[in-house]
Coordinates of C-alpha atoms (C1' of nucleotides) in Angstrom, one line a residue:
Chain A
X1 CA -2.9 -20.4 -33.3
X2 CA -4.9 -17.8 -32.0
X3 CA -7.6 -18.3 -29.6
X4 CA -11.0 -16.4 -30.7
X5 CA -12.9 -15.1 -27.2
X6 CA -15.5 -16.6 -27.5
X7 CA -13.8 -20.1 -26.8
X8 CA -11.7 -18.7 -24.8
X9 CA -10.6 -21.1 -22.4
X10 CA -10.5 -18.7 -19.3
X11 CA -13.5 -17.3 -20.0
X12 CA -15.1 -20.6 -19.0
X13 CA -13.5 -20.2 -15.5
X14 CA -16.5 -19.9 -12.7
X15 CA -14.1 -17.2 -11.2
X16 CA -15.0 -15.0 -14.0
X17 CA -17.8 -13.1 -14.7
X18 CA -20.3 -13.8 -17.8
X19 CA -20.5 -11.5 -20.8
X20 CA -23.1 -12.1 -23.1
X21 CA -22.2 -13.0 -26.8
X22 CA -22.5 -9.3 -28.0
X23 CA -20.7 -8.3 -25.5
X24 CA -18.0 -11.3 -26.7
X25 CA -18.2 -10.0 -29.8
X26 CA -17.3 -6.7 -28.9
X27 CA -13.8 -7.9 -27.0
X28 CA -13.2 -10.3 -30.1
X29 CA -13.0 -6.9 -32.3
X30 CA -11.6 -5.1 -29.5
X31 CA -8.5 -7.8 -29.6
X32 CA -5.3 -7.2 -31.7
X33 CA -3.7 -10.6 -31.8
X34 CA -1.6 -12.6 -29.2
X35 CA 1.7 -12.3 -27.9
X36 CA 4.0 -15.1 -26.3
X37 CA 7.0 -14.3 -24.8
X38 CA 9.7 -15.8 -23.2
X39 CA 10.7 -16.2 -19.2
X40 CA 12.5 -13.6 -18.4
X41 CA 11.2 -10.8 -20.9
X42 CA 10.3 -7.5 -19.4
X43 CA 6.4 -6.7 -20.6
X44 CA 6.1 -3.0 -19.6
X45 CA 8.7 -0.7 -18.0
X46 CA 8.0 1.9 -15.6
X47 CA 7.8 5.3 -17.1
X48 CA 7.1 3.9 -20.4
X49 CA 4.1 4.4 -22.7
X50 CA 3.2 1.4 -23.9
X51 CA 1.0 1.6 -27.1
X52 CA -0.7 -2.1 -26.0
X53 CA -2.5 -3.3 -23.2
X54 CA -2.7 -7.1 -22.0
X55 CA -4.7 -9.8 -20.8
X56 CA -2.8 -12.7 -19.3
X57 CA -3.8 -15.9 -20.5
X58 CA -0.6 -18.1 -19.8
X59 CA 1.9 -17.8 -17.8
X60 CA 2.9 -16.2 -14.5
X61 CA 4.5 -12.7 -13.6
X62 CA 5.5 -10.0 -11.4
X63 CA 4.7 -6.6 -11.1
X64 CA 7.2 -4.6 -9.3
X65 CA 8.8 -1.0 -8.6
X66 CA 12.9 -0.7 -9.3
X67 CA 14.4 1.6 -6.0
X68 CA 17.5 3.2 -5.6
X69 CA 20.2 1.3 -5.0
X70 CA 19.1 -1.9 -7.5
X71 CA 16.4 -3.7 -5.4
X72 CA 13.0 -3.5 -5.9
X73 CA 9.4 -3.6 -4.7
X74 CA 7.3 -6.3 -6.4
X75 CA 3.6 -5.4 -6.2
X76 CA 2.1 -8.0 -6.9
X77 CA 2.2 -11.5 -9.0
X78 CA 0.6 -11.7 -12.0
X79 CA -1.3 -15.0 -12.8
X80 CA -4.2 -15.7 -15.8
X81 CA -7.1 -13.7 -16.4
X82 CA -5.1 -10.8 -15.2
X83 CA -4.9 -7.1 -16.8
X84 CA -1.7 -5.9 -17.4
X85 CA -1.3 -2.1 -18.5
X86 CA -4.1 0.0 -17.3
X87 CA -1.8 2.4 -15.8
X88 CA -0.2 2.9 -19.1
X89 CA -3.6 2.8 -21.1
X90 CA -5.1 5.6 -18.4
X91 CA -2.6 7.9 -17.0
X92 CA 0.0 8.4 -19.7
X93 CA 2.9 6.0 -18.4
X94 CA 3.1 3.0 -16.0
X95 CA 4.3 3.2 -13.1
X96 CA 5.8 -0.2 -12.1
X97 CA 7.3 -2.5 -14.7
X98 CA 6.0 -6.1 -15.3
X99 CA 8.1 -9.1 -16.2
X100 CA 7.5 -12.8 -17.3
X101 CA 8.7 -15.3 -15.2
X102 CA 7.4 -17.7 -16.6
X103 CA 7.1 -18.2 -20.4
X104 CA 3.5 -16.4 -21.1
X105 CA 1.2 -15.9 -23.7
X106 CA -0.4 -12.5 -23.6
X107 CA -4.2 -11.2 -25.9
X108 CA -3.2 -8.1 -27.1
X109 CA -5.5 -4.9 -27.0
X110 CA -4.6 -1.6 -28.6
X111 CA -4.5 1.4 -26.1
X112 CA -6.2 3.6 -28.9
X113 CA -8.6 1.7 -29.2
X114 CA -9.5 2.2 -24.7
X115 CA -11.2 5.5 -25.5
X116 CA -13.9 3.9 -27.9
X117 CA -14.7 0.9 -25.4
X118 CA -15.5 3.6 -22.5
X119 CA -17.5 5.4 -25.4
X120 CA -19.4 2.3 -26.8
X121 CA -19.1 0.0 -23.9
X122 CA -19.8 1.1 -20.7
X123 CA -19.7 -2.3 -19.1
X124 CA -16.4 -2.9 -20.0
X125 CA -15.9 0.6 -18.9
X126 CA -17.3 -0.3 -15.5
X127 CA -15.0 -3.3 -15.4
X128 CA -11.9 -1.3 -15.8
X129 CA -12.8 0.7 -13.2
X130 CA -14.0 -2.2 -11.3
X131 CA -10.6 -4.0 -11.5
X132 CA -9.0 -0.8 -10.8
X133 CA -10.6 -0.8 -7.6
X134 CA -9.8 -4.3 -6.7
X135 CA -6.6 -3.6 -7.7
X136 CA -6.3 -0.2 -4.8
X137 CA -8.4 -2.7 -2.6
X138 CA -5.3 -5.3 -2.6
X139 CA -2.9 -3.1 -2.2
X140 CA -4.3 -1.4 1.0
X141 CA -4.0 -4.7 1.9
X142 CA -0.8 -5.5 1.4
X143 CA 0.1 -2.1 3.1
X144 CA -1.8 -3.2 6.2
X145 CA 0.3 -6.2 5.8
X146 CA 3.7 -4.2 5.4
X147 CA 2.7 -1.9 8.4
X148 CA 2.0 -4.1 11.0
X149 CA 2.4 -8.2 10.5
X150 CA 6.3 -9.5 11.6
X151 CA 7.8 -11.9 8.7
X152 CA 6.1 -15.0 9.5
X153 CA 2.9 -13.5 9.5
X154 CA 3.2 -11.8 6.1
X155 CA 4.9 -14.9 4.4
X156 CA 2.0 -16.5 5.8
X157 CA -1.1 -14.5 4.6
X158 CA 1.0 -13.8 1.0
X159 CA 0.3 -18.0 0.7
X160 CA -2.8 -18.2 1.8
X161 CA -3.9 -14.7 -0.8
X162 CA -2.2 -16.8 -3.6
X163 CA -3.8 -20.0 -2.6
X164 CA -6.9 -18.7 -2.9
X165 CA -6.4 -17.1 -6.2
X166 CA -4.7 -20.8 -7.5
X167 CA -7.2 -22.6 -6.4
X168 CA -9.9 -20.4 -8.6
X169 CA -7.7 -20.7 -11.3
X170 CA -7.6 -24.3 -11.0
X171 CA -4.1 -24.7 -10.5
X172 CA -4.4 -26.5 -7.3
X173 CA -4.0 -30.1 -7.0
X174 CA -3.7 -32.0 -4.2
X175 CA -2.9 -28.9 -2.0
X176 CA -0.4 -27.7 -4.1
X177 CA 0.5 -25.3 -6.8
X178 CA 2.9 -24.2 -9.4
X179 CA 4.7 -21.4 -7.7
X180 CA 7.7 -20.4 -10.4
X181 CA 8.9 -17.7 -8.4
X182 CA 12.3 -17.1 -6.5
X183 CA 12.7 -16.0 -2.6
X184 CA 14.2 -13.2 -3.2
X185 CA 10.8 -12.2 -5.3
X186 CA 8.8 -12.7 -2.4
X187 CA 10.9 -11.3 -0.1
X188 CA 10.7 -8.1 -2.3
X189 CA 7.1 -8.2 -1.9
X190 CA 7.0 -8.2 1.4
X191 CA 9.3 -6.0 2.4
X192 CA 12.0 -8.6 4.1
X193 CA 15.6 -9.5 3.3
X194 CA 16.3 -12.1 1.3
X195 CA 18.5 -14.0 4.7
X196 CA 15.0 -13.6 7.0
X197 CA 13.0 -14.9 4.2
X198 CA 14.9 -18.2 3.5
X199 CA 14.9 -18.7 7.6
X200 CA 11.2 -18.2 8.1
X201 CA 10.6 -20.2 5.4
X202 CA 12.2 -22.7 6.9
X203 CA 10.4 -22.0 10.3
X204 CA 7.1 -23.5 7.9
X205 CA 8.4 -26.0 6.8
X206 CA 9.2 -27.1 9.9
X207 CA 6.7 -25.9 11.7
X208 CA 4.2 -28.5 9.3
X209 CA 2.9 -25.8 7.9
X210 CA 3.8 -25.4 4.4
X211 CA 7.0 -26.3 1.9
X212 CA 7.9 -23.7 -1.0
X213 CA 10.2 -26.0 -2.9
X214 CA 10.8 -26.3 -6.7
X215 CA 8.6 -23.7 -7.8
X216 CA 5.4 -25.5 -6.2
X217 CA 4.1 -24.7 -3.3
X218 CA 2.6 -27.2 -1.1
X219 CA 0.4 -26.5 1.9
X220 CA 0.1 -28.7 4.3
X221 CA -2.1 -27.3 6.9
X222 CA -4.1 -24.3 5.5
X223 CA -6.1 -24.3 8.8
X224 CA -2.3 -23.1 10.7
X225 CA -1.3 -21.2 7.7
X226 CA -4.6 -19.0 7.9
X227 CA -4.0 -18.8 11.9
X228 CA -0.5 -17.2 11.7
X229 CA -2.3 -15.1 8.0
X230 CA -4.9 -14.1 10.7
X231 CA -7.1 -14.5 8.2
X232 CA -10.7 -16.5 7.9
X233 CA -10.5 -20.3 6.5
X234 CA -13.4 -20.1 4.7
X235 CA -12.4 -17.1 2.2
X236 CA -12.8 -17.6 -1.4
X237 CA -12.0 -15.2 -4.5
X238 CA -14.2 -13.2 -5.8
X239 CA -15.4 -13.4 -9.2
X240 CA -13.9 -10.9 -11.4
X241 CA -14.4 -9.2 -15.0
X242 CA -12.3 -11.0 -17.7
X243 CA -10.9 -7.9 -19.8
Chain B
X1 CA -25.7 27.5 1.5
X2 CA -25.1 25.1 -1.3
X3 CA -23.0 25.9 -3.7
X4 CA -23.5 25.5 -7.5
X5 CA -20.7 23.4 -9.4
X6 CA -20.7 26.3 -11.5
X7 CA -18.9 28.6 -8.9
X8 CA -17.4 25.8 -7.2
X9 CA -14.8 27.1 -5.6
X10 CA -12.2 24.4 -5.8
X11 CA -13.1 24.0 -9.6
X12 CA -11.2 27.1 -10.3
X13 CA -8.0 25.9 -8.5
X14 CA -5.2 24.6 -11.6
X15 CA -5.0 21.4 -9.9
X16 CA -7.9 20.5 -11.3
X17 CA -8.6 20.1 -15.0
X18 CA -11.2 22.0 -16.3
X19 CA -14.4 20.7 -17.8
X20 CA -16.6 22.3 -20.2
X21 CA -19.8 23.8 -19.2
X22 CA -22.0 21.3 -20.2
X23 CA -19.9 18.6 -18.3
X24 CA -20.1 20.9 -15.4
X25 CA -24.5 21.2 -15.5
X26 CA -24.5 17.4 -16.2
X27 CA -22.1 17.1 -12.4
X28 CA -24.7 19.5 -11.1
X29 CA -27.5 17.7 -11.7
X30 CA -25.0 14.9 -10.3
X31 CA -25.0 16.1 -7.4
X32 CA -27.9 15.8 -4.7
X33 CA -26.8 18.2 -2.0
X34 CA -24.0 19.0 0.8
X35 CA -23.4 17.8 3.8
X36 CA -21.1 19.1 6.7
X37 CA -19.8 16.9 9.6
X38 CA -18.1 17.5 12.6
X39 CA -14.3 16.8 13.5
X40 CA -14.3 13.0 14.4
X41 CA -17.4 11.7 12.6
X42 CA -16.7 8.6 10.7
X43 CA -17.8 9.1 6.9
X44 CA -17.7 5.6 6.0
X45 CA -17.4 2.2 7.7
X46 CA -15.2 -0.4 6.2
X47 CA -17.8 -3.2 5.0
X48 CA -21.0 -0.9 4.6
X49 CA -22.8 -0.3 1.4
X50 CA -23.0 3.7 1.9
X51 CA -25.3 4.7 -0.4
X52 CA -23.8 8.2 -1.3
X53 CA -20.5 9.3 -2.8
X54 CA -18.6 12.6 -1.9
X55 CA -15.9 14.7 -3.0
X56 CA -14.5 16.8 -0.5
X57 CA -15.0 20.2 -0.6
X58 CA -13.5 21.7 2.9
X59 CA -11.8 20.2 5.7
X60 CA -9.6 17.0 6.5
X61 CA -9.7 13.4 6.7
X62 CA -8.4 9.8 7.0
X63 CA -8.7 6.8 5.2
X64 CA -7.7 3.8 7.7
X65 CA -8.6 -0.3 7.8
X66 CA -9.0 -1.7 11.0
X67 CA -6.8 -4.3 11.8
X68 CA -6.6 -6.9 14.7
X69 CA -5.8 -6.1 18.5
X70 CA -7.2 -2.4 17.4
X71 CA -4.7 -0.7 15.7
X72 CA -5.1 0.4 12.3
X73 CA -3.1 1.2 9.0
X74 CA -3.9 4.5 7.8
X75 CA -4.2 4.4 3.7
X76 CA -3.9 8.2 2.9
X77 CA -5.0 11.6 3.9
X78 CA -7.9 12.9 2.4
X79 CA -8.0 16.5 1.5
X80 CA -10.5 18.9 -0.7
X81 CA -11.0 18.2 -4.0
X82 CA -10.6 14.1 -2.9
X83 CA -13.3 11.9 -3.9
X84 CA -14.6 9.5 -1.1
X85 CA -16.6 6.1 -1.6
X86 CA -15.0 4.9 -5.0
X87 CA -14.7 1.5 -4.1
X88 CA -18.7 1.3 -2.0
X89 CA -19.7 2.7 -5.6
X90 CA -18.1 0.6 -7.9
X91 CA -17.5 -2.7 -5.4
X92 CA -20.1 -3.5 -3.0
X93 CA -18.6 -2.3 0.0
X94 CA -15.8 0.0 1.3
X95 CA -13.0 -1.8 2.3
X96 CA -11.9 1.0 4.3
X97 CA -13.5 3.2 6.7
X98 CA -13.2 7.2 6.3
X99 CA -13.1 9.8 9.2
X100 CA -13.2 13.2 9.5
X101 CA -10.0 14.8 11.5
X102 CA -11.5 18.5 11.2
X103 CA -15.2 19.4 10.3
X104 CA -15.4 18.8 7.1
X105 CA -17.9 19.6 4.2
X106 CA -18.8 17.1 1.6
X107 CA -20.6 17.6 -2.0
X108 CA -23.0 14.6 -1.9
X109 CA -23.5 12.1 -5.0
X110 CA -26.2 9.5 -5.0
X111 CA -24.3 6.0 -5.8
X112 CA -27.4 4.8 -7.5
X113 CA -26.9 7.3 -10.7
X114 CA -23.3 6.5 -11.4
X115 CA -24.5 3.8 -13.6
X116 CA -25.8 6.6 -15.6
X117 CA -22.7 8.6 -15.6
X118 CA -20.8 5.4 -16.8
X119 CA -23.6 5.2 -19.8
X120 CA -24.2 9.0 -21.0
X121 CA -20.4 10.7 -19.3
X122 CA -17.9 8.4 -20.6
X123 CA -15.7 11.4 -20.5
X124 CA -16.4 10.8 -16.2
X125 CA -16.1 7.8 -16.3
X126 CA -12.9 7.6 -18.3
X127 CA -11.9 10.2 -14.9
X128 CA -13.1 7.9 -12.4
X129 CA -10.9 5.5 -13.7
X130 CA -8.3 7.6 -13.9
X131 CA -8.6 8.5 -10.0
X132 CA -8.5 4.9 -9.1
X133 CA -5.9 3.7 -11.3
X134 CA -3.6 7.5 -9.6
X135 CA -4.5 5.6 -6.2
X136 CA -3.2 2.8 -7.1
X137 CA -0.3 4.1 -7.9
X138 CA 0.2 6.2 -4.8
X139 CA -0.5 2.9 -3.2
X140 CA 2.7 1.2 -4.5
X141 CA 4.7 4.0 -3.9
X142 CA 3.4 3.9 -0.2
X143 CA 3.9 0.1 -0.3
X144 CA 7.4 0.9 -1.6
X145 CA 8.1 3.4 0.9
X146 CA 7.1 0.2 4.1
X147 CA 9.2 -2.4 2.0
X148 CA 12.2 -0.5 1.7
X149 CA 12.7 2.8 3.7
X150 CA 13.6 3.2 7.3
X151 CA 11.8 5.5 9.7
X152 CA 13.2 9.3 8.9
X153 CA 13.0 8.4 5.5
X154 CA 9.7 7.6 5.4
X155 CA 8.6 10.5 7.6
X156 CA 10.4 12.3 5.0
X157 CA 8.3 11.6 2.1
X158 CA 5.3 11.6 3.8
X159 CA 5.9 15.4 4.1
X160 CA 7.2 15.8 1.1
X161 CA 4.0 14.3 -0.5
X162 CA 1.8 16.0 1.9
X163 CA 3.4 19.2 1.0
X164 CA 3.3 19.0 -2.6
X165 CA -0.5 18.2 -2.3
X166 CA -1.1 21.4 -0.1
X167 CA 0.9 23.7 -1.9
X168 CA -1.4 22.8 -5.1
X169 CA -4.5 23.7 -2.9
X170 CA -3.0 26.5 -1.7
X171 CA -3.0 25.9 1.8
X172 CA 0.8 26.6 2.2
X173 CA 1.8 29.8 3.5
X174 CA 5.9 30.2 3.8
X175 CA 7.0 27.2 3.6
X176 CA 4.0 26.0 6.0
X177 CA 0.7 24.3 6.0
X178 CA -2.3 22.8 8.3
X179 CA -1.9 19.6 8.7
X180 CA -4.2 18.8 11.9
X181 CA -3.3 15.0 12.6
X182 CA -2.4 13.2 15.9
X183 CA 1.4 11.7 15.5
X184 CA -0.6 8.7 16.3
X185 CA -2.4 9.2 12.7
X186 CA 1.2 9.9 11.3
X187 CA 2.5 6.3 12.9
X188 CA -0.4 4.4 11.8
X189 CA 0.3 5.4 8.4
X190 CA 3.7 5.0 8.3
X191 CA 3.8 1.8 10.0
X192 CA 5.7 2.9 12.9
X193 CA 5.0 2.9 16.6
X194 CA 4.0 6.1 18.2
X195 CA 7.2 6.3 20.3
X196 CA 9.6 5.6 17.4
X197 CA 7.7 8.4 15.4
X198 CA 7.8 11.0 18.0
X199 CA 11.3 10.6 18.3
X200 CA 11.9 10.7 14.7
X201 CA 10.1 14.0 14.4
X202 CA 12.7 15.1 17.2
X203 CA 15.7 14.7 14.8
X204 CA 13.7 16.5 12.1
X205 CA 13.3 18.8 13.9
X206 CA 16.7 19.5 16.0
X207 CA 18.4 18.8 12.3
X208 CA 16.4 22.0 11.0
X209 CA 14.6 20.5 8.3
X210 CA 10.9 20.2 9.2
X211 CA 8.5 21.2 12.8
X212 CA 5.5 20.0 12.9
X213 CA 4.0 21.1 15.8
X214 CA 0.2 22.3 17.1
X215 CA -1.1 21.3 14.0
X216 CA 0.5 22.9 12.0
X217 CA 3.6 21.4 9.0
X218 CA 6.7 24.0 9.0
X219 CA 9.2 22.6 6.5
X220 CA 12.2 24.8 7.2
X221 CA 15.3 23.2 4.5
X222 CA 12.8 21.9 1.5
X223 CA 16.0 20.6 0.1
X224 CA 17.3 18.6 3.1
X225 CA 13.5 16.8 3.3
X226 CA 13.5 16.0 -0.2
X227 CA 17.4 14.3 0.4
X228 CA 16.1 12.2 2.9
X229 CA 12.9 11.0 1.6
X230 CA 14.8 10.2 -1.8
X231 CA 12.2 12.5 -3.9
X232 CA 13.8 15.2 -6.9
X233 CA 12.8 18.8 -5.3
X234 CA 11.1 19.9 -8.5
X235 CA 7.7 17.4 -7.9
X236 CA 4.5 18.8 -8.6
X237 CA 1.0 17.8 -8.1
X238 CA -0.7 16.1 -11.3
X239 CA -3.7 17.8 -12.4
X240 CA -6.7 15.5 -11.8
X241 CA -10.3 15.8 -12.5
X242 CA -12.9 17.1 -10.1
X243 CA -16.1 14.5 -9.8
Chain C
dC1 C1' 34.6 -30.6 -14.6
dG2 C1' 33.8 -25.8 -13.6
dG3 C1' 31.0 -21.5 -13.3
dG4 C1' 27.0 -19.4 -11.9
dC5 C1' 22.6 -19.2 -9.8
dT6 C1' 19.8 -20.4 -5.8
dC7 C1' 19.1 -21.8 -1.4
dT8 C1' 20.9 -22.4 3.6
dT9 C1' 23.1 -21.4 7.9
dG10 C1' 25.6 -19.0 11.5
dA11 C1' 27.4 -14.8 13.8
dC12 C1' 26.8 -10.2 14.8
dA13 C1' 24.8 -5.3 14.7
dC14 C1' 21.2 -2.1 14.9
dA15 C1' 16.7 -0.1 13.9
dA16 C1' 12.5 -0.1 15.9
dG17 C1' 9.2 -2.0 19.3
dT18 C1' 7.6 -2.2 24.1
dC19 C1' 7.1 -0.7 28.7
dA20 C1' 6.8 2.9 31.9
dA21 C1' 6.6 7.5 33.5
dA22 C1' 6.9 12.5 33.2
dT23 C1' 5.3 16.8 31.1
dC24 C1' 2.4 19.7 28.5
dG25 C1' -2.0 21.7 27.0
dC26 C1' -6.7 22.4 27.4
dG27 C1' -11.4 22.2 28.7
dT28 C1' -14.5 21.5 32.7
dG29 C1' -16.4 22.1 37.0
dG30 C1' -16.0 23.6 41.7
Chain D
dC1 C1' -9.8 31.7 39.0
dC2 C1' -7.7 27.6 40.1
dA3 C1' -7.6 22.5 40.5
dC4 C1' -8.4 18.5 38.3
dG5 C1' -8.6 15.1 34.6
dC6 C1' -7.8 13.5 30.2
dG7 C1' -5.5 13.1 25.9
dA8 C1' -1.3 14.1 23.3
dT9 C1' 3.5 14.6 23.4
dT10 C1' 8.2 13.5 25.3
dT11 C1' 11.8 10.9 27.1
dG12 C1' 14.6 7.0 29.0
dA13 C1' 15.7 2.0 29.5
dC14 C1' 15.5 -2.4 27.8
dT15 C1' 14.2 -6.1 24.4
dT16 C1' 13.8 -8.2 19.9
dG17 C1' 12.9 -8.7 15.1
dT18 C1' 15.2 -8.2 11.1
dG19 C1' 19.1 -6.6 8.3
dT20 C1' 24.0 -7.4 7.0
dC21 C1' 28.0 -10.0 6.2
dA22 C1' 30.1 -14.2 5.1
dA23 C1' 30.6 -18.7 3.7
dG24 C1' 29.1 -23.2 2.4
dA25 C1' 25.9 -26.6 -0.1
dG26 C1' 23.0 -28.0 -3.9
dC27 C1' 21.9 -27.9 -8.6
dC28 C1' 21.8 -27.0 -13.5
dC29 C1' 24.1 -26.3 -17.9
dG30 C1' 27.7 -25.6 -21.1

DNA sequence: CGGGCTCTTGACACAAGTCAAATCGCGTGG
DNA sequence: CCACGCGATTTGACTTGTGTCAAGAGCCCG
């Protein structure tokens, strides 16, 4: 059953920006169909050229980098409401693949169809760019993060940034939230072995901090995790353009 | 002397993709003067709302968010031809301050008419998106580069990509280029200390594969840098618009 | 019950950070 | 014209965070 945008259940989401009906309308024609795929299934491979373009409405991700030598650098998770394939839809190919990790179901946009929306629709046009930005924003971030916080700090701040984005989603309860993801995926992220990882997790957990177990992580005192993040308590995401 | 987009001398330069002449009259009218700083000046602050844009049109720079206890990540390098202030135009605020290593001299944009170029240049816009989604991607390479390389290697690559950028501008002259930064700058970008980077640049340099000394990048075995830093020798710089 | 993932833990090695001090280069002022 | 001072670059000695190797424990699924 396919979900028409307009009662788009994201779209209701305070963490997204309004569009007006027209503007509704225009994303409704804009939209292809819906895709769901499986855990596991690989979305978009670097180098490819992927003919569609994605907005996340189900279902969690990863986007990551493949190195020499078989490991990886994940970006970045991908959660709902995110835009996957901009890379591929502006410059020709993308540069980082994306996988499901979770089952997900995907609206489907046609990249031929991009040139017409910055043509016709310069507010979406301004959104792409806008997300783009966010999306070189984070990542400085996360370099910042790389360059000069030790293990603990960066496992640290990576919970509290995916806290914050949960919560808007609504996927907190109770302090905790679905967190489908292995530790050798965060440790890619951040740039740590897979060994230092598992101990400094531990260091959390007992520490009172917070417990990564099960695919839900649950924080138990945000006010020490954002200490060790070095980050403020009272920071909240920022409302964002649903593409 | 301000100079007209028309004769704009980096315009000619193949890096750069060529517009037609009525795209180039519409950036003229763009445009809203020059402005030259002096080596040092900060060109943006991380947090303010500058209202104007630039693109760079001679000289050097950095790009750099402060961090706690006073050190900072550097993001990139910004040469000519580099367009500063994306994110204060399309965000609210830069999240990243900008400062000038040598005088530099800047073509000046006003930020309140690039609403206009999003409504009557989609064929700009469609580019300004396209810078920002090429940073993000040199952002994951960079983030790649902190997550998985060690400190030659990433010394490595940094000249390789610096390289490759220069030769494109034309600032190399057998097999070396200005490149005017403190190894402080070079550290802070790399995430390294400044002790640990000095001493890396040591084995570069006793290995006979790159001096950078006074100011001044002297890559003397190409092949060996590109070995280390993991790159294929035959990279070339993108062509990319001109805003 | 067995095979294959994850997750845990311990022991050890090494890359890189920190601290401290010497040297170099350069502009300024006596 | 030389002495001084300050910032940048070098170098050495020592410390430590993190990676690597290896092996065991927990858990799910066929």
């Amino acid at each position: 059953m396919v979900v028409s945008c307009h009662s788009c259940p994201l779209r209701r989401k305070s963490v997204f920006t309004q569009m007006t009906d027209s503007e509704v309308a225009f994303m409704q024609k804009f939209k292809t169909g819906e895709l769901e795929v499986e855990a596991g299934s690989t979305l978009m491979m670097e180098g490819s050229k992927s003919p569609q373009l994605y907005t996340v409405l189900e279902g969690m991700g990863l986007r990551y980098k493949s190195m020499a030598a078989g490991d990886r650098q994940v970006i970045n998770i991908v959660l709902p409401g995110d835009f996957v394939g901009l890379q591929a839809g502006i410059m020709d190919e993308m540069q980082h693949s994306v996988e499901a990790t979770t089952a997900m179901t995907l609206c489907v946009f046609d990249r031929k169809n991009l040139w017409s929306l910055f043509r016709d629709q310069p507010e979406r046009a301004y959104d792409l760019t806008w997300l783009a930005a966010v999306e070189e924003h984070l990542l400085g971030e996360a370099l910042a993060m790389l360059g000069h916080m030790d293990g603990l700090q960066r496992i640290a701040r990576a919970f509290v940034r995916i806290y914050i984005r949960g919560k808007a989603l609504g996927l907190v309860q109770q302090g905790a939230m679905p967190l489908p993801y292995k530790q050798q995926d965060l440790a890619d992220a951040l740039g740590l072995s897979l060994v230092h990882t598992n101990k400094t997790l531990k260091k959390l957990r007992e520490d009172g901090v917070a417990v990564w177990r099960n695919g839900v992580l649950d924080i138990k005192s945000y006010e020490k995790l954002c200490e060790i993040a070095q980050i403020e308590t009272d920071g909240k995401a920022v409302a964002r353009p649903l593409i």
